[in-house]
Short mmCIF file of C-alpha atoms in Angstrom, two decimals:
data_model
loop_
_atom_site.label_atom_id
_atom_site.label_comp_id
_atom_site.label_asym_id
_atom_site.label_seq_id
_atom_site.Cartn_x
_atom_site.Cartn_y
_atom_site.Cartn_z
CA UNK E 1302 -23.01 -3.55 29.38
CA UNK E 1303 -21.05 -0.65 31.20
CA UNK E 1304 -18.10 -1.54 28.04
CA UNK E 1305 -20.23 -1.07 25.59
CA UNK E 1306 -22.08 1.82 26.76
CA UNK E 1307 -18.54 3.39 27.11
CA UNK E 1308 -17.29 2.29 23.84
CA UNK E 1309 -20.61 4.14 22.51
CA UNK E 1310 -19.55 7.26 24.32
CA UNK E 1311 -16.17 7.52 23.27
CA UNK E 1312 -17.63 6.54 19.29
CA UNK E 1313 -20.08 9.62 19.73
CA UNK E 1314 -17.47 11.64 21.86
CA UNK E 1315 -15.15 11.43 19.17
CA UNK E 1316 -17.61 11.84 16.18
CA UNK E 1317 -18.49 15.27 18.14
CA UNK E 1318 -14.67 16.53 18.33
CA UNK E 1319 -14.56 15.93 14.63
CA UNK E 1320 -17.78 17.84 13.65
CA UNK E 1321 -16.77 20.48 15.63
CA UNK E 1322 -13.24 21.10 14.25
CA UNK E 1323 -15.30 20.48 10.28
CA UNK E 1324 -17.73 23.43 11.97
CA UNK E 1325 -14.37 25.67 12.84
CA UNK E 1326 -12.70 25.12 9.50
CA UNK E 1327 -16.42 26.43 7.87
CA UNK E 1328 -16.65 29.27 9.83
CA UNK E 1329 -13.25 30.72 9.68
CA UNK E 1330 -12.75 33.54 7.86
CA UNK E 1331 -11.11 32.85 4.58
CA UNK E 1332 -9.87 35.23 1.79
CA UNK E 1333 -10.15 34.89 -1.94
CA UNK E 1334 -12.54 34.35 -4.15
CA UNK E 1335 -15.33 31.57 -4.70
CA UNK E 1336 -14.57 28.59 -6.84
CA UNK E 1337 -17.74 29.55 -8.54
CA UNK E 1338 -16.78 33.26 -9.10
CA UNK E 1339 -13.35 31.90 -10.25
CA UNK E 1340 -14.84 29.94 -12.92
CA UNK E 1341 -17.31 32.86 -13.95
CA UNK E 1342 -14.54 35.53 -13.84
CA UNK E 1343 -12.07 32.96 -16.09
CA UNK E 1344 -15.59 31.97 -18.82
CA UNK E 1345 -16.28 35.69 -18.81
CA UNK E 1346 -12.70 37.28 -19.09
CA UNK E 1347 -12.50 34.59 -21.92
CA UNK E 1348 -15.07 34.97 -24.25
CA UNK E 1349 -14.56 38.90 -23.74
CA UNK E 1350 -10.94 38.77 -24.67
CA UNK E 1351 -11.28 36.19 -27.46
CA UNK E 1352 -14.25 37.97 -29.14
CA UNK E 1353 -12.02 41.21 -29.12
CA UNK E 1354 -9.10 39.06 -30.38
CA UNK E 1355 -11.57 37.42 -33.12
CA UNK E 1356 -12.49 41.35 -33.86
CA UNK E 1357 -8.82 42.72 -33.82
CA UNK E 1358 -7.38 40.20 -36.28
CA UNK E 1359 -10.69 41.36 -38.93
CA UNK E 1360 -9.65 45.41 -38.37
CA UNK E 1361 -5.83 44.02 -38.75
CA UNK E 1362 -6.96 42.21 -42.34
CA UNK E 1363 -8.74 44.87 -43.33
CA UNK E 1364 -5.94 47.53 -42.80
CA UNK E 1365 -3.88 45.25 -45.52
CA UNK E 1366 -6.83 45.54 -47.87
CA UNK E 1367 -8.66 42.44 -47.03
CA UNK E 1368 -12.39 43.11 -47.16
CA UNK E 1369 -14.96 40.76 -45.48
CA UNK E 1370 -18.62 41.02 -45.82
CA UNK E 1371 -20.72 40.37 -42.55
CA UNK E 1372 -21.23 36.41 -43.43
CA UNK E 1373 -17.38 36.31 -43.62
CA UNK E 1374 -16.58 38.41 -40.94
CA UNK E 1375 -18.71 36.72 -38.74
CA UNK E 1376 -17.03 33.39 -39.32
CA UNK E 1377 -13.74 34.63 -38.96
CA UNK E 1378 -14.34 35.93 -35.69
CA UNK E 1379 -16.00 32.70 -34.83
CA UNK E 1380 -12.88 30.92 -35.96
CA UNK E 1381 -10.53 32.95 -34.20
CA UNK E 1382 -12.53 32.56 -31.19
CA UNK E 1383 -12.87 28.83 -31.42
CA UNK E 1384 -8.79 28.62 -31.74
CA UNK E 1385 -8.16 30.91 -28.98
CA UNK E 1386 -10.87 30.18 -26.62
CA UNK E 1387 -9.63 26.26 -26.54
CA UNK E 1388 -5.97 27.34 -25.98
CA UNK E 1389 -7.34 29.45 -23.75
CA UNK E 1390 -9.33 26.91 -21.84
CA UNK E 1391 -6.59 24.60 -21.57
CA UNK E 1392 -4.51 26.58 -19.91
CA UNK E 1393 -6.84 27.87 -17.29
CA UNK E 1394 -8.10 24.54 -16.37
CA UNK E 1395 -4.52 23.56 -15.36
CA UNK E 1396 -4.78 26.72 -13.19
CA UNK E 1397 -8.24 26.23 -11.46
CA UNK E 1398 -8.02 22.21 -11.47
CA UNK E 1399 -4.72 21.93 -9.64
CA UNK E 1400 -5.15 21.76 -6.14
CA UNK E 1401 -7.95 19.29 -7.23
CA UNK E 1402 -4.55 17.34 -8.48
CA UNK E 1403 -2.47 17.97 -5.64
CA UNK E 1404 -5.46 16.94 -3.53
CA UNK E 1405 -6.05 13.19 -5.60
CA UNK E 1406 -1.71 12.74 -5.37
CA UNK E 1407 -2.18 13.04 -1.60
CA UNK E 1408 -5.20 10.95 -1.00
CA UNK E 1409 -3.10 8.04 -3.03
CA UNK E 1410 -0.18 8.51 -0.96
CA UNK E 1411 -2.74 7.98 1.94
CA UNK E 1412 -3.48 5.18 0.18
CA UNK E 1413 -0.32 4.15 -0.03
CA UNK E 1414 -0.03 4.36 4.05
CA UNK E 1415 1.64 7.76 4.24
CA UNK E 1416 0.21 9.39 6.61
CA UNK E 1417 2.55 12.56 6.78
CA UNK E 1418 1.57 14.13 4.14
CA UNK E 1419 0.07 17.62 4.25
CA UNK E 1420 -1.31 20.30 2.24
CA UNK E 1421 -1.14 23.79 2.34
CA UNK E 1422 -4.15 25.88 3.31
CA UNK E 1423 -3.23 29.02 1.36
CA UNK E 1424 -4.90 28.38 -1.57
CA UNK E 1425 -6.83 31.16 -3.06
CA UNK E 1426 -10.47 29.19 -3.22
CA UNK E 1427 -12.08 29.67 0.15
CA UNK E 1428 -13.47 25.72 -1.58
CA UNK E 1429 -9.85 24.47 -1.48
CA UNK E 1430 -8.78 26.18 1.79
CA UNK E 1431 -11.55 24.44 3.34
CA UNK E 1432 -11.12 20.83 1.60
CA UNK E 1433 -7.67 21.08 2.55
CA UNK E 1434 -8.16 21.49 6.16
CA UNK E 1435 -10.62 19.21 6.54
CA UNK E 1436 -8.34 16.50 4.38
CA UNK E 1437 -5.37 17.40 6.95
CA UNK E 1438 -7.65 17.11 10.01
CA UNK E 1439 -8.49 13.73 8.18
CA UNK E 1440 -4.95 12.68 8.13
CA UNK E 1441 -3.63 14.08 11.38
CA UNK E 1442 -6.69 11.53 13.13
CA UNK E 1443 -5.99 8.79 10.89
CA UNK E 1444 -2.12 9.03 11.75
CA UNK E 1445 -2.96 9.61 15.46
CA UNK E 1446 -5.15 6.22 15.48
CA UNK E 1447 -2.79 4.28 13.73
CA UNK E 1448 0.61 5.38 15.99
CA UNK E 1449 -2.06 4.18 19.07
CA UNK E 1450 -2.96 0.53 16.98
CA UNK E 1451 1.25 0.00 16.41
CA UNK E 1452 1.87 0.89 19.83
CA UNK E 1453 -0.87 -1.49 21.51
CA UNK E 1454 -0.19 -4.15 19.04
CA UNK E 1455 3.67 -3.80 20.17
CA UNK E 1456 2.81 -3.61 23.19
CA UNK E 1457 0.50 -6.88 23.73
CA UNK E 1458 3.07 -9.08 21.74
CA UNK E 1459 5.83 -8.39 24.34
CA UNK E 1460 3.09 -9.03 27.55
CA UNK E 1461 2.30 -12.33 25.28
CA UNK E 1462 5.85 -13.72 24.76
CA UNK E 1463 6.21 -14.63 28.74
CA UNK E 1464 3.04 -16.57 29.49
CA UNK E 1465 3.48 -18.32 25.52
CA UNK E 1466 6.88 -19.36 26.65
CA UNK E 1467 5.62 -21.10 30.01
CA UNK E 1468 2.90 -22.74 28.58
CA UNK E 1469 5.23 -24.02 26.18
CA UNK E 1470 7.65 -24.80 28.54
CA UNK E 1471 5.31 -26.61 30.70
CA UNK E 1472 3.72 -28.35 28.03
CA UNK E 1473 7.36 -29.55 26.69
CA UNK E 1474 7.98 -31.02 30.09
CA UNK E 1475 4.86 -32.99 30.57
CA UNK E 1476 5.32 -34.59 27.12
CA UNK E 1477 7.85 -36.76 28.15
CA UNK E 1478 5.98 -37.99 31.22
CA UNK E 1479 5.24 -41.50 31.44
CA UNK E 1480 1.77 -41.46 33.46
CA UNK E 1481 -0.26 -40.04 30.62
CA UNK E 1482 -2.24 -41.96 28.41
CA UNK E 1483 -2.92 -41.51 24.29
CA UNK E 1484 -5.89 -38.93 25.00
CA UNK E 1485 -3.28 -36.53 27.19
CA UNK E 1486 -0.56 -36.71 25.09
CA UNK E 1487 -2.48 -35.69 21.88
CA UNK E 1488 -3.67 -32.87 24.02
CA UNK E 1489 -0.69 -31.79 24.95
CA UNK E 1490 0.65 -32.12 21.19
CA UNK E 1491 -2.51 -29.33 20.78
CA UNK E 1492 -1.30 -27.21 22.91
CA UNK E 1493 2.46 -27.58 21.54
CA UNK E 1494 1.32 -26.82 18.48
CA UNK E 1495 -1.21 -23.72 19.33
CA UNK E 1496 1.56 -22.56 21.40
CA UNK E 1497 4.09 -22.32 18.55
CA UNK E 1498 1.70 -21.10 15.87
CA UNK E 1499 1.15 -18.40 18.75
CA UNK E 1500 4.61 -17.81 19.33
CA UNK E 1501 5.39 -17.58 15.86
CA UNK E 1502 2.41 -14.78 15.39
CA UNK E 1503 4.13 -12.55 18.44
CA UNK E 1504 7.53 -13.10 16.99
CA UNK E 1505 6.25 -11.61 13.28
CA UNK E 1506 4.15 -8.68 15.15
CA UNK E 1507 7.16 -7.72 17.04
CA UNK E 1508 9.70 -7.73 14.09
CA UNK E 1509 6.72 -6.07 11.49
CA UNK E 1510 6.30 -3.53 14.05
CA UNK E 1511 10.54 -3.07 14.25
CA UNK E 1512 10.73 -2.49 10.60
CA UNK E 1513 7.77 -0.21 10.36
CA UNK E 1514 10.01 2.26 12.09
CA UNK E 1515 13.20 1.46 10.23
CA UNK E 1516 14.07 3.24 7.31
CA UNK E 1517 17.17 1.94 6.71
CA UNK E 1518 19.25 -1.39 5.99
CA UNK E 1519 21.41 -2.52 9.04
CA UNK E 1520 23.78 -5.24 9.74
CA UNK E 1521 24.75 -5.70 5.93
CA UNK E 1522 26.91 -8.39 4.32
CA UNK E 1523 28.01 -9.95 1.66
CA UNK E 1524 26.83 -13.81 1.06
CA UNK E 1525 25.70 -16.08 -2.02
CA UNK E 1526 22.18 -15.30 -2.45
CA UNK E 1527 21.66 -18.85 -4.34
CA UNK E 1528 22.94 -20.46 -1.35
CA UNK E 1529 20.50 -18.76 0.99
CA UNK E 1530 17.23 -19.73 -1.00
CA UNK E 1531 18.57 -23.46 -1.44
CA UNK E 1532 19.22 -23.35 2.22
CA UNK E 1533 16.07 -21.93 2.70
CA UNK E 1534 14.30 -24.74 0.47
CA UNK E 1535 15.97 -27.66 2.31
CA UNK E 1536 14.67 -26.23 5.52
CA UNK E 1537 11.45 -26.59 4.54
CA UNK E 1538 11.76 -30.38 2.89
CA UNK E 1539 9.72 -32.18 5.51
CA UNK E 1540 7.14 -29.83 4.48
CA UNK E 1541 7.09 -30.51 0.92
CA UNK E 1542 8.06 -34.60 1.05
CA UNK E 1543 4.34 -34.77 2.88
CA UNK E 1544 2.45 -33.22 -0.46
CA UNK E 1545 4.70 -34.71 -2.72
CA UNK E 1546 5.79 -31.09 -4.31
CA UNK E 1547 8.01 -31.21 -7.20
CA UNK E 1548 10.53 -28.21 -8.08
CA UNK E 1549 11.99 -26.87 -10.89
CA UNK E 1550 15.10 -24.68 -9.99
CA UNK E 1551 17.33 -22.25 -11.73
CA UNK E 1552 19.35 -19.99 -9.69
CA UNK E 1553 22.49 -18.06 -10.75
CA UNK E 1554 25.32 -18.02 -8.43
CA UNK E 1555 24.82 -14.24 -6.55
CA UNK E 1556 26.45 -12.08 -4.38
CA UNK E 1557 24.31 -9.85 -2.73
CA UNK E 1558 25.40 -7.25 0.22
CA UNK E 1559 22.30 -7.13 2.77
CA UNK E 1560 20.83 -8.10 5.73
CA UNK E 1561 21.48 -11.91 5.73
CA UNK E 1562 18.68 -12.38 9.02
CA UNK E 1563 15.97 -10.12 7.10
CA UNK E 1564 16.29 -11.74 3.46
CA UNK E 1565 15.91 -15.23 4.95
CA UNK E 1566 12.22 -14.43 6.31
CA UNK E 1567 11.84 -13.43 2.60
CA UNK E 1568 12.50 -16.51 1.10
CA UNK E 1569 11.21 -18.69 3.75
CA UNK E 1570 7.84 -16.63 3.37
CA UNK E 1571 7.62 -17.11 -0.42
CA UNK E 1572 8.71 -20.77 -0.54
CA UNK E 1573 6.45 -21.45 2.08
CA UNK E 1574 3.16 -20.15 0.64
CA UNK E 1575 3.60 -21.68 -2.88
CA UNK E 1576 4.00 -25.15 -0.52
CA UNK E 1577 1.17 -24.30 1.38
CA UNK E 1578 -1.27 -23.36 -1.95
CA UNK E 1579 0.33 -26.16 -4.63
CA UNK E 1580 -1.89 -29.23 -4.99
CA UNK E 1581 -0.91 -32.68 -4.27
CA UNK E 1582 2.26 -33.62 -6.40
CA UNK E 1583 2.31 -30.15 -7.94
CA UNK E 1584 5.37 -28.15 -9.32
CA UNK E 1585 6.81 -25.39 -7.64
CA UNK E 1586 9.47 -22.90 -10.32
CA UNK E 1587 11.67 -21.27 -8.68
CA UNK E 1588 14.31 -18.93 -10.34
CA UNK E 1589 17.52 -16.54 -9.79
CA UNK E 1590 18.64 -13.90 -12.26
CA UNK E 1591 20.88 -11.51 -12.42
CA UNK E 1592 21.27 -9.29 -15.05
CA UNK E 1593 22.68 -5.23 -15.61
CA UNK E 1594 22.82 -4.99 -11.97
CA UNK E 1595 19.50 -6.37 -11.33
CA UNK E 1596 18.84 -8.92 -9.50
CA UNK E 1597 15.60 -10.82 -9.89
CA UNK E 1598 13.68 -13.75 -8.36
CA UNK E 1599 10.47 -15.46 -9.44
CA UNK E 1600 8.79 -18.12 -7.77
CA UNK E 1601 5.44 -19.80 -9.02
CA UNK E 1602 3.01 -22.75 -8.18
CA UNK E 1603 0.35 -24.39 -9.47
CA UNK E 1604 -2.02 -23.24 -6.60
CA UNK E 1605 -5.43 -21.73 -6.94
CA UNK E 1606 -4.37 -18.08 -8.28
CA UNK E 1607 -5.03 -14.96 -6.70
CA UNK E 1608 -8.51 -13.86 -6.92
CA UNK E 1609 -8.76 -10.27 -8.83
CA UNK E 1610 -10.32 -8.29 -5.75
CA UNK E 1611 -7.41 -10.04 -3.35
CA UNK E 1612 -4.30 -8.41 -5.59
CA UNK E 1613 -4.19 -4.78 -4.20
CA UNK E 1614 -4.28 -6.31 -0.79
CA UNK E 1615 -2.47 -9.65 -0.67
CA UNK E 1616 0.57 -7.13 0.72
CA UNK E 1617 -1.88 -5.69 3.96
CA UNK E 1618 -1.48 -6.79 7.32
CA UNK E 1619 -3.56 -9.57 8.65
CA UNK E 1620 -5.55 -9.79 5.35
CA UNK E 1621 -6.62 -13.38 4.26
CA UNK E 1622 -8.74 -14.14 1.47
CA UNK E 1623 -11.78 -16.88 1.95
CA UNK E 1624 -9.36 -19.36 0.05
CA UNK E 1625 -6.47 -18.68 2.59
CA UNK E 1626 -8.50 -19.06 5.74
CA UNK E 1627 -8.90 -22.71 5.41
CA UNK E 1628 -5.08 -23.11 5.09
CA UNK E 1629 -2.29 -22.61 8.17
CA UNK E 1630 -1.25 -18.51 8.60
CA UNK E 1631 -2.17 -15.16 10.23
CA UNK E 1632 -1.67 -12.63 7.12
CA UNK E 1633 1.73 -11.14 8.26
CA UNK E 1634 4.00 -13.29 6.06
CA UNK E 1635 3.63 -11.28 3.03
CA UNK E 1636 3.63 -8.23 4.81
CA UNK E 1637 6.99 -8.61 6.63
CA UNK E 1638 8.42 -9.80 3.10
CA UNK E 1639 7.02 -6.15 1.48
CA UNK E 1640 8.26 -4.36 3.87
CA UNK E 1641 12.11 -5.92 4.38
CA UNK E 1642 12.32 -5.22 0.83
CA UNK E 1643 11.45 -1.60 1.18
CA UNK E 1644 13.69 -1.31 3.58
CA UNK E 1645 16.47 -3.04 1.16
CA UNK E 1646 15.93 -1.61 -1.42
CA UNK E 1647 13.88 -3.92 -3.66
CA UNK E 1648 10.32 -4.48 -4.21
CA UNK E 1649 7.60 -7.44 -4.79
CA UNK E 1650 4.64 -7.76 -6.87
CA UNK E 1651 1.87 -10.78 -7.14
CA UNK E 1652 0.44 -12.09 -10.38
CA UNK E 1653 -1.21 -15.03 -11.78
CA UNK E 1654 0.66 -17.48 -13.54
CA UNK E 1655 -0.14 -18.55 -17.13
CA UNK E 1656 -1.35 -21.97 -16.76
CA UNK E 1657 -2.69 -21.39 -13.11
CA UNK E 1658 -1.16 -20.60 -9.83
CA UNK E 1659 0.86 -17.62 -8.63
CA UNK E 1660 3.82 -15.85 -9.49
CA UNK E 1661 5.69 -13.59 -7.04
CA UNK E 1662 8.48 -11.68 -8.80
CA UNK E 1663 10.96 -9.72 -6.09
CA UNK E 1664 13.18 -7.33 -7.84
CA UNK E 1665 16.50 -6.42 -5.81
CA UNK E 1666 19.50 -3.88 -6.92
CA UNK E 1667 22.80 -5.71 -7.02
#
């Protein structure tokens, strides 16, 4: 009870602190005009200058001898005005709608999981000075809570790998005992494998949470690409032989300089998920092209799809769709794939196959 009561007070502590730096931002003393006056002055200075432009051109005409009776004068002022209010309009509304622009390119970057970016706060608009303080207060929390998440998440994993590994151990050693009968060992075989899915979970955490704060390719090499996924696909045979998966495979023979380590989780991620969603004695394609310096690889099953609502975040961490929970993973896989090909270089996408299934398509730069 005492938790939760704390958890509460922290929830409204913090929900305070924000209100009260929103409250600042209002209050401080800003310079410049109103949006609203903005958009009067610009209507105002507009129709002024294009009725006195509509005017001036008449005068102009009739100076040459052109001679317009009210009717026609009174069109051609409209007309002028028409032309030269629209250019006019389009020109200002670049002007007053652009920090709306910058504003919508920063909350996709956000989006994106950038959480540096910043906007300046000298706007004219006391509006925009105020939108843009509150969106970098926003930004500066959001970045604050997530640096906290990566560093407890890091943090846990490590304090996990020791007591994993003893269980483990342990559980390795009484396995080959004699004295246990058939209801001990197939616990022990539960614990085994709990223990490994476990260990496999910290070992992912730890190396997504090493390439979040790597920005650069390390350890790089040249090898035969081809080689690796083949290698990768034999690993992974007593996996297949038990569903009876069938493959289709077309790789070109390819060098590729990288990190030979990081690549492999790639392929071993991919290959294992269209195993994992294919149906009984289904087909998995997989194929290696390279082409003007391009190297690409596509690999597609005959699985269930991906749902429309799952494509934007098949990539996040720990995300599983309903379909995926009832299947073997923790949502990191495809993470740890997007991100060692950032850091390479390259770059993945998800779609849905023609005929059914999924297609993952990873584009790489020879």
């Amino acid at each position: 009870m005492r938790k939760n009561n704390s958890s509460a007070e922290e929830k409204s502590g913090y929900v305070v602190k924000v209100r009260e730096a929103f409250d600042q931002i209002r209050h401080q003393k800003k310079e410049g005009f109103s949006l609203k006056w903005r958009l009067f002055l610009v209507v105002a200075i507009g129709g002024f200058v294009n009725i006195w432009l509509g005017y001036g051109v008449a005068q102009f005409l009739r100076i040459w001898g052109i001679e317009f009776d009210n009717t026609e004068l009174s069109l051609l002022i409209s007309a002028v005005s028409l032309v030269l209010g629209l250019a006019f309009s389009f020109f200002t509304s670049k002007w007053i709608f652009k920090p709306i622009d910058n504003l919508r390119g920063a909350m996709e970057k956000v989006a994106d999981g950038n959480f540096e970016v910043r906007l300046t706060e000298s706007s004219s608009s006391r509006e925009i000075q105020e939108v843009y303080s509150g969106f970098n207060l926003m930004v500066n929390e959001i970045s604050s809570t997530e640096m906290l998440r990566k560093d407890f998440t890091s943090d846990v994993s490590h304090e996990f790998k020791t007591p994993i590994a003893a269980i483990e151990g342990y559980s390795t050693l009484l396995q080959g005992s004699d004295n246990l009968d058939l209801n001990q060992q197939e616990y022990i075989e539960k614990i085994l494998y709990n223990t490994g899915r476990l260990s496999g979970l910290v070992g992912n955490i730890l190396l997504l949470s090493k390439l979040e704060n790597q920005s650069i390719e390390t350890n790089q090499q040249t090898y035969r690409l081809d080689e690796q996924i083949r290698e990768s696909l034999l690993a992974m045979e007593s996996e297949w032989i038990k569903k009876n998966i069938q493959f289709d495979v077309e790789l070109d023979s390819v060098k590729y300089l990288g990190n030979e380590g990081l690549m492999r989780h790639v392929w071993d991620n991919l290959i294992s998920n269209a195993v994992k969603f294919s149906p009984e004695g289904g087909l998995v394609k997989l194929s290696l092209i390279k082409k003007s310096g391009q190297i690409t690889f596509v690999i597609e099953d005959e699985g269930p799809g991906i749902p429309e609502d799952a494509k934007k975040r098949i990539f996040d961490k720990f995300y599983q769709h309903d379909n995926s929970r009832k299947q073997e993973g923790h949502g990191l896989g495809l993470p740890l794939v997007k991100r060692i090909l950032l850091i390479s270089g390259g770059k993945i996408w998800a779609e849905n196959a023609d005929g059914g299934g999924s297609r993952f398509v990873v584009i790489l730069e020879e």
